[in-house]
Each structure stands twice: as C-alpha cells, then as structure tokens.
PDB file of C-alpha atoms in Angstrom:
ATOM      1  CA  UNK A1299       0.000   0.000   0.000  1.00 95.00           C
ATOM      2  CA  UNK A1300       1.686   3.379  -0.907  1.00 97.00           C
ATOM      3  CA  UNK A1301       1.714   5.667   2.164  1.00 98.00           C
ATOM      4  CA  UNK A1302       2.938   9.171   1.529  1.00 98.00           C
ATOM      5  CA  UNK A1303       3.833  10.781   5.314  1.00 98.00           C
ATOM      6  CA  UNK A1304       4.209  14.378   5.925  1.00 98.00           C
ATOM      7  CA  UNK A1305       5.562  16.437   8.728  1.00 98.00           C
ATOM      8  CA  UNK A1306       7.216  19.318   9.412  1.00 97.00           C
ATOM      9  CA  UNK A1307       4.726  21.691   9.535  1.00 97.00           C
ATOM     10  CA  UNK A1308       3.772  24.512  12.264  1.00 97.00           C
ATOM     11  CA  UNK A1309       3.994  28.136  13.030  1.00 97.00           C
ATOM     12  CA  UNK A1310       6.510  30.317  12.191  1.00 97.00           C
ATOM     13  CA  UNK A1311       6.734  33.927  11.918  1.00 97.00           C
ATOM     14  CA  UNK A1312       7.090  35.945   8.686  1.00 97.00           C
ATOM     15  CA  UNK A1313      10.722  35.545   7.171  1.00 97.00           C
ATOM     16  CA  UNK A1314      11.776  32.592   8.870  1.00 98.00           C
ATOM     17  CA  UNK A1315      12.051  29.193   7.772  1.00 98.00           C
ATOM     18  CA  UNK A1316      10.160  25.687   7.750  1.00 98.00           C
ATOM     19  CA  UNK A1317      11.550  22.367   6.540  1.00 98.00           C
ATOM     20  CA  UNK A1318       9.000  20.057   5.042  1.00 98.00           C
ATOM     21  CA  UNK A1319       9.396  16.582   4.948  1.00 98.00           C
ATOM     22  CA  UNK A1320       7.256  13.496   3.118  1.00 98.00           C
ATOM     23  CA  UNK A1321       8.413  10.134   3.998  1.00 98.00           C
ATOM     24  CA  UNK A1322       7.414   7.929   1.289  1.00 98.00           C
ATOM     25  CA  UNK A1323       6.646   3.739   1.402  1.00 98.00           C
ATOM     26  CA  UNK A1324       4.844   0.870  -0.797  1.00 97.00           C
ATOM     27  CA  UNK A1325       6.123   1.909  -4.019  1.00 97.00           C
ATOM     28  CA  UNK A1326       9.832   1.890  -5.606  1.00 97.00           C
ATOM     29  CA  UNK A1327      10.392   5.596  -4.744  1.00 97.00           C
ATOM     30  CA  UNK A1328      13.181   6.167  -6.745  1.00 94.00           C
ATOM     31  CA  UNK A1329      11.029   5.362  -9.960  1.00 97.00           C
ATOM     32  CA  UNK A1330       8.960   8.443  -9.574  1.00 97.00           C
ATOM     33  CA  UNK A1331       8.711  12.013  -9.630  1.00 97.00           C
ATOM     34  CA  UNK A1332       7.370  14.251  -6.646  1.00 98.00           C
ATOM     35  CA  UNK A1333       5.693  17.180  -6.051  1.00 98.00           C
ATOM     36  CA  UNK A1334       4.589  19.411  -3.622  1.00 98.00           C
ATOM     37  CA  UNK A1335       1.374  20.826  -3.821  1.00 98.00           C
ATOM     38  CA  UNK A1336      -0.797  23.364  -1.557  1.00 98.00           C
ATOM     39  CA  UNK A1337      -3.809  24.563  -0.286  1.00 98.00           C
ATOM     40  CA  UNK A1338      -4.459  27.874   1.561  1.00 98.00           C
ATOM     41  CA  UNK A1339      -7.933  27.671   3.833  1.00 96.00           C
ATOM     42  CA  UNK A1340     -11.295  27.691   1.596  1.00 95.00           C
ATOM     43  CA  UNK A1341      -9.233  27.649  -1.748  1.00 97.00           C
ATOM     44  CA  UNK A1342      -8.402  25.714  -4.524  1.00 97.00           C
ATOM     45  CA  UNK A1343      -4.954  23.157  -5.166  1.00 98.00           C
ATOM     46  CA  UNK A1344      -2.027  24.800  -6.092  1.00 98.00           C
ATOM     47  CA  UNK A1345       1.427  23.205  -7.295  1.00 97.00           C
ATOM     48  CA  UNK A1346       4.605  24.427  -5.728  1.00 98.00           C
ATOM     49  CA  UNK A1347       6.847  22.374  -6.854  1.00 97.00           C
ATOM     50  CA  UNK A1348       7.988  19.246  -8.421  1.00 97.00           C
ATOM     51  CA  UNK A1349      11.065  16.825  -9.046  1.00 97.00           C
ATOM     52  CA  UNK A1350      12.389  14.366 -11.288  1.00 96.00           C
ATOM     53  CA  UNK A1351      13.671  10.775  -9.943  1.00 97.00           C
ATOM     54  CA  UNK A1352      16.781  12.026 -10.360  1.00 96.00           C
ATOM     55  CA  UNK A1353      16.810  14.787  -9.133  1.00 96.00           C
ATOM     56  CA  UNK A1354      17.762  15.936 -12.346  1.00 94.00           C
ATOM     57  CA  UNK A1355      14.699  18.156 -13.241  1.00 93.00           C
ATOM     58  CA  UNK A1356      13.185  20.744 -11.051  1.00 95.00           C
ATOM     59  CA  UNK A1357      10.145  22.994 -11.439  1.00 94.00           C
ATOM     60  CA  UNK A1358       9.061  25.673  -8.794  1.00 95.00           C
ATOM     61  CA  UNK A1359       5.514  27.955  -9.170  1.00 95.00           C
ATOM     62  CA  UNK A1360       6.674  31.633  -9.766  1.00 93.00           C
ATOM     63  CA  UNK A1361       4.983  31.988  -6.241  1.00 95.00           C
ATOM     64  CA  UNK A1362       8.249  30.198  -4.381  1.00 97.00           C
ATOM     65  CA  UNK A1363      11.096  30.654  -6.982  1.00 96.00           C
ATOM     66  CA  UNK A1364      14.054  31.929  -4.946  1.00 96.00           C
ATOM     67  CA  UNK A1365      12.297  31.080  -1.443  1.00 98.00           C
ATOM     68  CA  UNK A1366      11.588  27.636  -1.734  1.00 98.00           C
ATOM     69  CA  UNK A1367      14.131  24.403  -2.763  1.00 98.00           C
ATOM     70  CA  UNK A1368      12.523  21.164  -3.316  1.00 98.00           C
ATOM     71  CA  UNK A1369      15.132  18.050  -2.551  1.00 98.00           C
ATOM     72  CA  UNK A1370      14.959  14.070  -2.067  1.00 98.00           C
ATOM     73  CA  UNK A1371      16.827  11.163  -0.674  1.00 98.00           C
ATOM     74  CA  UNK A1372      15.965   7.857  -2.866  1.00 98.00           C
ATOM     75  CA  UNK A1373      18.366   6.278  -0.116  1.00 97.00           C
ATOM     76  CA  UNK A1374      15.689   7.273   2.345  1.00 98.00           C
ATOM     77  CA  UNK A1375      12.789   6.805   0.481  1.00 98.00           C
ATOM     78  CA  UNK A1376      12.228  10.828   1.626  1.00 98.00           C
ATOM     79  CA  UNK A1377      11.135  14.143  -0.249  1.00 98.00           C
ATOM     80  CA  UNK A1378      11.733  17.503   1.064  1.00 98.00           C
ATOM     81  CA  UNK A1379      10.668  21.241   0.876  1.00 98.00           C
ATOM     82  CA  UNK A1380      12.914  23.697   2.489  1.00 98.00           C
ATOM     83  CA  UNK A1381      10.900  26.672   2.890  1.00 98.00           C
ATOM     84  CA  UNK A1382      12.813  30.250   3.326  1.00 98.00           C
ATOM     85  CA  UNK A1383      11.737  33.731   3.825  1.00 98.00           C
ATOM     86  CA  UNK A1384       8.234  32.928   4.786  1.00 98.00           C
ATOM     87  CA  UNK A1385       5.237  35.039   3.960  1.00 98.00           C
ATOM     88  CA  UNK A1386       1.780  34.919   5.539  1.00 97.00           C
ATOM     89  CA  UNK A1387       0.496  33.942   1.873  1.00 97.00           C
ATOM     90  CA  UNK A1388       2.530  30.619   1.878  1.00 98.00           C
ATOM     91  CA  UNK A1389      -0.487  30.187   4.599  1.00 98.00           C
ATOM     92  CA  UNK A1390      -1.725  26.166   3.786  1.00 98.00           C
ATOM     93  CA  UNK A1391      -1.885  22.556   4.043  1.00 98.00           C
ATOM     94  CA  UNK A1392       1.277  21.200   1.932  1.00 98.00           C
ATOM     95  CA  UNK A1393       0.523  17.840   0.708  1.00 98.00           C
ATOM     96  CA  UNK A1394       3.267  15.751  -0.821  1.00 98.00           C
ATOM     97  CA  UNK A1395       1.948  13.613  -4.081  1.00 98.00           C
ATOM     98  CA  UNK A1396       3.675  10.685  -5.946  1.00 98.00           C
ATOM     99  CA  UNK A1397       3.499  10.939 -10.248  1.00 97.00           C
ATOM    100  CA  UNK A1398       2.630   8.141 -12.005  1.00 96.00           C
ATOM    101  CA  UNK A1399       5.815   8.935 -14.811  1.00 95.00           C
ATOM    102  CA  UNK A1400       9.862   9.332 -13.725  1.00 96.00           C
ATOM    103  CA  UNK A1401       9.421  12.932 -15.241  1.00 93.00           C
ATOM    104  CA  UNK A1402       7.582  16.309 -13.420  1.00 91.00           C
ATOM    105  CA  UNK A1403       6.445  16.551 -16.891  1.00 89.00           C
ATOM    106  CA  UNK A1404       3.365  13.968 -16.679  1.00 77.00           C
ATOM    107  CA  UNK A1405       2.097  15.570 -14.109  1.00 88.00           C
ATOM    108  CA  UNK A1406      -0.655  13.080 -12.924  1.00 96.00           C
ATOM    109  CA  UNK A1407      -0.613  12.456  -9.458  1.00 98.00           C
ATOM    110  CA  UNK A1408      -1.703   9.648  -8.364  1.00 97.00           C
ATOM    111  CA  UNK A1409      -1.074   9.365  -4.374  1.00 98.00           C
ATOM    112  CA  UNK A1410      -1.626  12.101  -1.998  1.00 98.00           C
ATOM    113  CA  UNK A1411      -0.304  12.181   1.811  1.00 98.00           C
ATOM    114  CA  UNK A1412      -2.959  13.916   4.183  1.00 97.00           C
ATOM    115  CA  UNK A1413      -0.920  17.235   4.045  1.00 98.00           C
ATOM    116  CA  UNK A1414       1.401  19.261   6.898  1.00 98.00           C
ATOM    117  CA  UNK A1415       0.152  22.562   8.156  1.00 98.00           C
ATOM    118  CA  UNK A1416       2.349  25.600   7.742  1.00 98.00           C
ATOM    119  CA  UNK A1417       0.723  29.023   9.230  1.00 98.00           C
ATOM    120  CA  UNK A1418       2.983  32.096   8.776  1.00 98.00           C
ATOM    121  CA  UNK A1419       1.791  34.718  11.218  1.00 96.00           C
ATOM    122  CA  UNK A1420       3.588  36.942  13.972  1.00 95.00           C
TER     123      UNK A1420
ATOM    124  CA  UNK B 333      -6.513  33.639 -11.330  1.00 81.00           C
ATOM    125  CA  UNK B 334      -6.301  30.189 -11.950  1.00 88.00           C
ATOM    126  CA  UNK B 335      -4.719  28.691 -15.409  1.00 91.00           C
ATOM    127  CA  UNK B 336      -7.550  26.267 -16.388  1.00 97.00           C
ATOM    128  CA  UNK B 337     -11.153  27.969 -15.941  1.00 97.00           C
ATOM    129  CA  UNK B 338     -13.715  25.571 -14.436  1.00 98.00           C
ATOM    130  CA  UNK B 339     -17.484  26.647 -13.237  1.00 97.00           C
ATOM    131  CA  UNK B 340     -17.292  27.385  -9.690  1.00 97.00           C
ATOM    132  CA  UNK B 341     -20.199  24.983  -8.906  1.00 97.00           C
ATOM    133  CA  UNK B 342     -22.572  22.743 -10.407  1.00 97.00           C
ATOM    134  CA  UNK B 343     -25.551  20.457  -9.090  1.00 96.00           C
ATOM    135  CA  UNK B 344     -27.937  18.335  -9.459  1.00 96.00           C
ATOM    136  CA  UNK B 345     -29.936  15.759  -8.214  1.00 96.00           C
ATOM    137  CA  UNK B 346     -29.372  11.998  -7.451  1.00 96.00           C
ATOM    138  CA  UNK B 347     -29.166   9.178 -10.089  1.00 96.00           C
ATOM    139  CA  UNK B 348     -28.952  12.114 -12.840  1.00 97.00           C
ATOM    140  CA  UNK B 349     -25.669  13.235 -14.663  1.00 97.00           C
ATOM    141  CA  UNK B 350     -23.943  16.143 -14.656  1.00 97.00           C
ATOM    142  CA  UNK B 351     -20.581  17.354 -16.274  1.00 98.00           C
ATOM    143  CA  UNK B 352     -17.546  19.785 -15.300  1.00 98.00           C
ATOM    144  CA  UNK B 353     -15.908  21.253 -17.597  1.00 98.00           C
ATOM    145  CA  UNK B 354     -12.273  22.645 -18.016  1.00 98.00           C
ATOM    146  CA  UNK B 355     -10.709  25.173 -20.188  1.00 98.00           C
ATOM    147  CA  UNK B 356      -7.495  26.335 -21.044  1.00 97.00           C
ATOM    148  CA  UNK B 357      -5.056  26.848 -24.132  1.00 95.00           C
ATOM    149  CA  UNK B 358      -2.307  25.167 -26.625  1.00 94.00           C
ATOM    150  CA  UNK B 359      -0.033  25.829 -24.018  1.00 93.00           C
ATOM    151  CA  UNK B 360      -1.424  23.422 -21.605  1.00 95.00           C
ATOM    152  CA  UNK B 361      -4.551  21.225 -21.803  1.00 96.00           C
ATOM    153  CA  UNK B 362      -4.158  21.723 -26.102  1.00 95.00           C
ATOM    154  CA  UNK B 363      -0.957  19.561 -25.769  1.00 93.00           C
ATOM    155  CA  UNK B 364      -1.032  17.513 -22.746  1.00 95.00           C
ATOM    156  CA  UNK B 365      -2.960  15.054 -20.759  1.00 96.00           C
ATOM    157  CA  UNK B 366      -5.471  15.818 -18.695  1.00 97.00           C
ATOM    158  CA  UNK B 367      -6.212  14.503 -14.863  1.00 98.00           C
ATOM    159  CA  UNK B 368      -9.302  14.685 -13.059  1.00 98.00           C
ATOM    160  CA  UNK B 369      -9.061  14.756  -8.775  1.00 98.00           C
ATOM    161  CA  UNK B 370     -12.116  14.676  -6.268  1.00 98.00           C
ATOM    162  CA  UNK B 371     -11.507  16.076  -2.835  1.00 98.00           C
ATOM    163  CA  UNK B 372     -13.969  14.910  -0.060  1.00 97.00           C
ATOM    164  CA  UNK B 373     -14.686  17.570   2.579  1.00 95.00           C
ATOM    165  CA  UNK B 374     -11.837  17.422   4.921  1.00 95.00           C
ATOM    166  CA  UNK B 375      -9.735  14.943   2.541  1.00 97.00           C
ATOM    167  CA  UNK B 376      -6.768  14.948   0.604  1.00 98.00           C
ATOM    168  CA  UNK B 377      -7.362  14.972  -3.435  1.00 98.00           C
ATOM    169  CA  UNK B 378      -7.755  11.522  -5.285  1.00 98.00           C
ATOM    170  CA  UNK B 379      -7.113  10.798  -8.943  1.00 98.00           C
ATOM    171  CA  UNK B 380      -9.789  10.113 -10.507  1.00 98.00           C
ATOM    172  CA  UNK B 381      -9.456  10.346 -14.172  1.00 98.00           C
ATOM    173  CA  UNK B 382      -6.144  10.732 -15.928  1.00 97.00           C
ATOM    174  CA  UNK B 383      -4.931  10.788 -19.298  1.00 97.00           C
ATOM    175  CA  UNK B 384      -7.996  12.437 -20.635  1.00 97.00           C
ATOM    176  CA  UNK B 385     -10.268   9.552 -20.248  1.00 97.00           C
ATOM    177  CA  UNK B 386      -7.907   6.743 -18.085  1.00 98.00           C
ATOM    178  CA  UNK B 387      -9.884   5.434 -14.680  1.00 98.00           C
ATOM    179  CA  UNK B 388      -7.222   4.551 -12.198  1.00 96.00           C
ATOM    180  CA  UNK B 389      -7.993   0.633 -10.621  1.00 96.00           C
ATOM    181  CA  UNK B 390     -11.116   1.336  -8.312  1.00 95.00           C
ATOM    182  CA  UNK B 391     -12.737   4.192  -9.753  1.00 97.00           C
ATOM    183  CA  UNK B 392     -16.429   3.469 -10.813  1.00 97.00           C
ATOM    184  CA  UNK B 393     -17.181   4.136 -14.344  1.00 95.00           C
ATOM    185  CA  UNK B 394     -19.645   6.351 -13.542  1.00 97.00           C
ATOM    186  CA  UNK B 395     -17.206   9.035 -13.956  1.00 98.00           C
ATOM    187  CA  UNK B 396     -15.883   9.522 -17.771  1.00 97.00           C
ATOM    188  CA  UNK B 397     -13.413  12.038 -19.114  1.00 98.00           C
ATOM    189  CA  UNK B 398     -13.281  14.005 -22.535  1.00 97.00           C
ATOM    190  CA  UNK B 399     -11.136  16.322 -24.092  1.00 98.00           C
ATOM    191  CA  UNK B 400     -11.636  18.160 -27.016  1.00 96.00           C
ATOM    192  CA  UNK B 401      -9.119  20.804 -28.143  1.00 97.00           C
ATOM    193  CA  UNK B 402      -7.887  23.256 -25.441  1.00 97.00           C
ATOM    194  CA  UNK B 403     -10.861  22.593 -23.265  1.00 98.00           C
ATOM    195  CA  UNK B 404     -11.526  18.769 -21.052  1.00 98.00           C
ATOM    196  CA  UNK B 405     -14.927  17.524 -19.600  1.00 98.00           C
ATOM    197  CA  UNK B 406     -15.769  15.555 -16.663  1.00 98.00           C
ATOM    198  CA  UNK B 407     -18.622  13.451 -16.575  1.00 98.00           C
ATOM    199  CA  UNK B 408     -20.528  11.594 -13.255  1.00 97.00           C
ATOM    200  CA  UNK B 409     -23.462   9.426 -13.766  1.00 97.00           C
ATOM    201  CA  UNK B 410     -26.225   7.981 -11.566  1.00 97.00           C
ATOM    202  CA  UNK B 411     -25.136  10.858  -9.183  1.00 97.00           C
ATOM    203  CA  UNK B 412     -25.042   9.870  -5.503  1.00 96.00           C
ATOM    204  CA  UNK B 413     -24.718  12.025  -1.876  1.00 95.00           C
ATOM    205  CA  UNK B 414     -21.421  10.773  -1.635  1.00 96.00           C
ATOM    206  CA  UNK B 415     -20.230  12.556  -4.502  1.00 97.00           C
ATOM    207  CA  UNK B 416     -20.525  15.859  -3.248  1.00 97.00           C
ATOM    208  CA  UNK B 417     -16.697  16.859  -3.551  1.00 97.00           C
ATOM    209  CA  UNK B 418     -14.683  19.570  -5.312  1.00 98.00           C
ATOM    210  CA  UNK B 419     -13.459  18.252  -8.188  1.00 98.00           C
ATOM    211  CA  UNK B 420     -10.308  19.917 -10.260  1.00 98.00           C
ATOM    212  CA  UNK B 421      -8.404  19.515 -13.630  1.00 98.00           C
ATOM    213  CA  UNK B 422      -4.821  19.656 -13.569  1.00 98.00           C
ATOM    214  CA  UNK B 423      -2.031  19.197 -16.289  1.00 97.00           C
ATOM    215  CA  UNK B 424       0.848  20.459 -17.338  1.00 95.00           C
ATOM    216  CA  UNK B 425       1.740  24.041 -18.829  1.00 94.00           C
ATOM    217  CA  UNK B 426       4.901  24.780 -20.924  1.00 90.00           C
ATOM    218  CA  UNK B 427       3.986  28.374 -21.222  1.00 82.00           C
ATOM    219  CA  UNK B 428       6.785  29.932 -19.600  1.00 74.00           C
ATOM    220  CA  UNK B 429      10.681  28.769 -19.781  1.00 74.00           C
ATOM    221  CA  UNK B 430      10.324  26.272 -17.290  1.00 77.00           C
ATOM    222  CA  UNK B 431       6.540  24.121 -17.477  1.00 88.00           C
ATOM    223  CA  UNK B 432       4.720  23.618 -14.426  1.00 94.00           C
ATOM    224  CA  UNK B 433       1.942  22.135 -13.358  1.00 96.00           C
ATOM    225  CA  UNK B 434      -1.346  23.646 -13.351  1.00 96.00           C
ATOM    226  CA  UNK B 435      -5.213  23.020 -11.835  1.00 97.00           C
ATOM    227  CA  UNK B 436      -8.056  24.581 -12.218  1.00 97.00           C
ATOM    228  CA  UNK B 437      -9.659  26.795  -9.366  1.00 97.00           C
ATOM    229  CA  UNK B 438     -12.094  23.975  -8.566  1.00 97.00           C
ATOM    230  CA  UNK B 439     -15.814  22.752  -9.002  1.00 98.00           C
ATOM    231  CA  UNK B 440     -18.264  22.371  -6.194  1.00 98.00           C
ATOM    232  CA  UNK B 441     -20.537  19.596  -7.003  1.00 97.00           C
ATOM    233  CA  UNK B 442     -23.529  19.367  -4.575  1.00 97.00           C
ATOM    234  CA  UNK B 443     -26.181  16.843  -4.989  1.00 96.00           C
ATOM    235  CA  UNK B 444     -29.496  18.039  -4.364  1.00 89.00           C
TER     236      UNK B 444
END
C-alpha cells in the first residue's frame, strides 16, 4: 500500500524558515517524480513544486522561486521542501503527491499524503 | 486567477448526470494530458481520471473524461450524496521557460 507521510509543519513567523518533509513507502520511490502541492484555507490546489527521480529536473511555481528548494533522498525513500523567507500567503496545508511517470512533466498524481500545516503569522 | 477555468459549482440531483468542464489553451490542456481529482470535505485529493479519459484501478465508471481541443470535460453518472466533492483539472503548462503544473480553481458539485 503506498503511504505518503508528511511532517514538518507549524507556526513560524514571517521571514523565517520551515523544513518540510514526506516520507514515502509501498512503491519503488526512486522510480517516480514528486511534487509538492498546496492549499491555503477555503481555496483551490495549487502546485509548488515538483522533481524528477533524479533529481535531475526541477520545477518551482513563480509563487516560491528563490524562497523555496525542493530536494529528495531515494536512499531514504524521503522528499523535502525547504521553505525560506516565509510570507503569511505561503499560509496552507502542503501535501506531498507521488506521479505516475519518472518525469515532473506527466504531471498526474496519483497518491496524496494527508498534508502538513504551515501558518505564517507573527 | 487560476490557469484552467472551471465553473465554480454545479448540481444536481441523485441518479442524474452532470458534467464539469475545463478550459485552457495550446499551451497546456491543447498539448497535454489531462487529470481529473475529487476532494472529499476534509480529505486529501484523489485521482480520478487521468490521461484524458484513463480510470485509475477502483474508480467506478460512472465518472468519464473528454477532451476536445484546449478545453476537457468531466462526466458523473447515476449521481449519488457521496459525490458531493470539489473536483479539479490539472495538467501540465509549458507556457513559460520552465513548465509547471497547473489546476483549475475547482468545481463544487452538490447533490441536491
């Protein structure tokens, strides 16, 4: 059964930083691509960002370029979001989702973990 | 502003059909596959459709995807209570130097 794990989240004040993590079982992780995707309260999905099995393609919403760095360990069957200079908009449940293709490109997602809570406020 | 334009709600009532659709451009849905996800209140998404008109193993084929052009369609039949979810497209966009994926801002379906 794939399981996709997150943790990580919390509160933080504005311009700090959060480290996301998604630990990942019941599938060969290293086959897939990643992504992160979020949801601020009451609104709709929105991607963040996404990597290659690899690690050899990366893709980041213009919303995070610069703040945000997307990583994984295949050895640890792990994906992480390192989260810098914080705004109250990055506000939302971040849910970690397998793709069904080794490429960011497909972009189907077929397994979703429940989601970590990051609130930026003071 | 969301990418792909979907209605923000639809209904209708149980047992009859009703379809979502999604629109967007050559840049994304015009070239690229499709995926359908329905989010339960208080759930995380699930795939439901994906390359256009693909039904992942478990998915009842009540619910049918189309695409036609720059613009994708989901259909649910024989509507029940329990599928009162938002529903969104997503695929991918190549419009800007590096692609990314996109979704739509969501449908409410309620079932009357």
């Amino acid at each position: 059964e794939v399981q996709l794990v997150e943790s990580g989240g919390g509160l933080v004040q504005p311009g700090r930083s959060l480290r996301l993590s998604c630990a990942a079982s019941g599938f060969t992780f290293d086959d897939y691509a990643m992504h992160w995707v979020r949801q601020a309260p009451g609104k709709g999905l929105e991607w963040v960002s996404g990597i290659s099995w690899n690690s050899g393609s990366i893709g980041y919403a213009d919303s995070v370029k610069g703040r945000f760095t997307i990583s994984r360990d295949n050895a640890k069957n792990s994906l992480y979001l390192q989260m810098n200079s914080l705004r109250a908009e990055d506000t939302a449940l971040y849910y970690c989702a397998k793709d069904t293709s080794y490429s960011i490109v497909g972009a189907t997602l077929d397994y979703w973990g429940q989601g970590t809570l990051v609130t930026v406020s003071s | 502003q969301s990418v792909l334009t979907q209605p923000p709600s639809v209904s209708a009532a149980p047992g009859q059909k009703v379809t979502i659709s999604c629109s967007g451009s050559s840049s994304n849905i015009g070239n690229n596959y499709v995926s359908w996800y329905q989010q339960l209140p208080g759930t995380a998404p699930k795939l439901l459709i994906y390359d256009n008109n693909k039904r992942p193993s478990g998915i009842p084929d009540r619910f049918s995807g189309s695409k036609s052009g720059t613009s994708a369609t989901l259909g649910i039949t024989g509507l029940q209570t329990g599928d009162e979810a938002d529903y969104y497209c997503g695929t991918w966009d190549s419009s800007l130097s590096a692609g990314r994926v996109v979704f739509g801002g969501g449908t409410k379906l309620t079932v009357l």
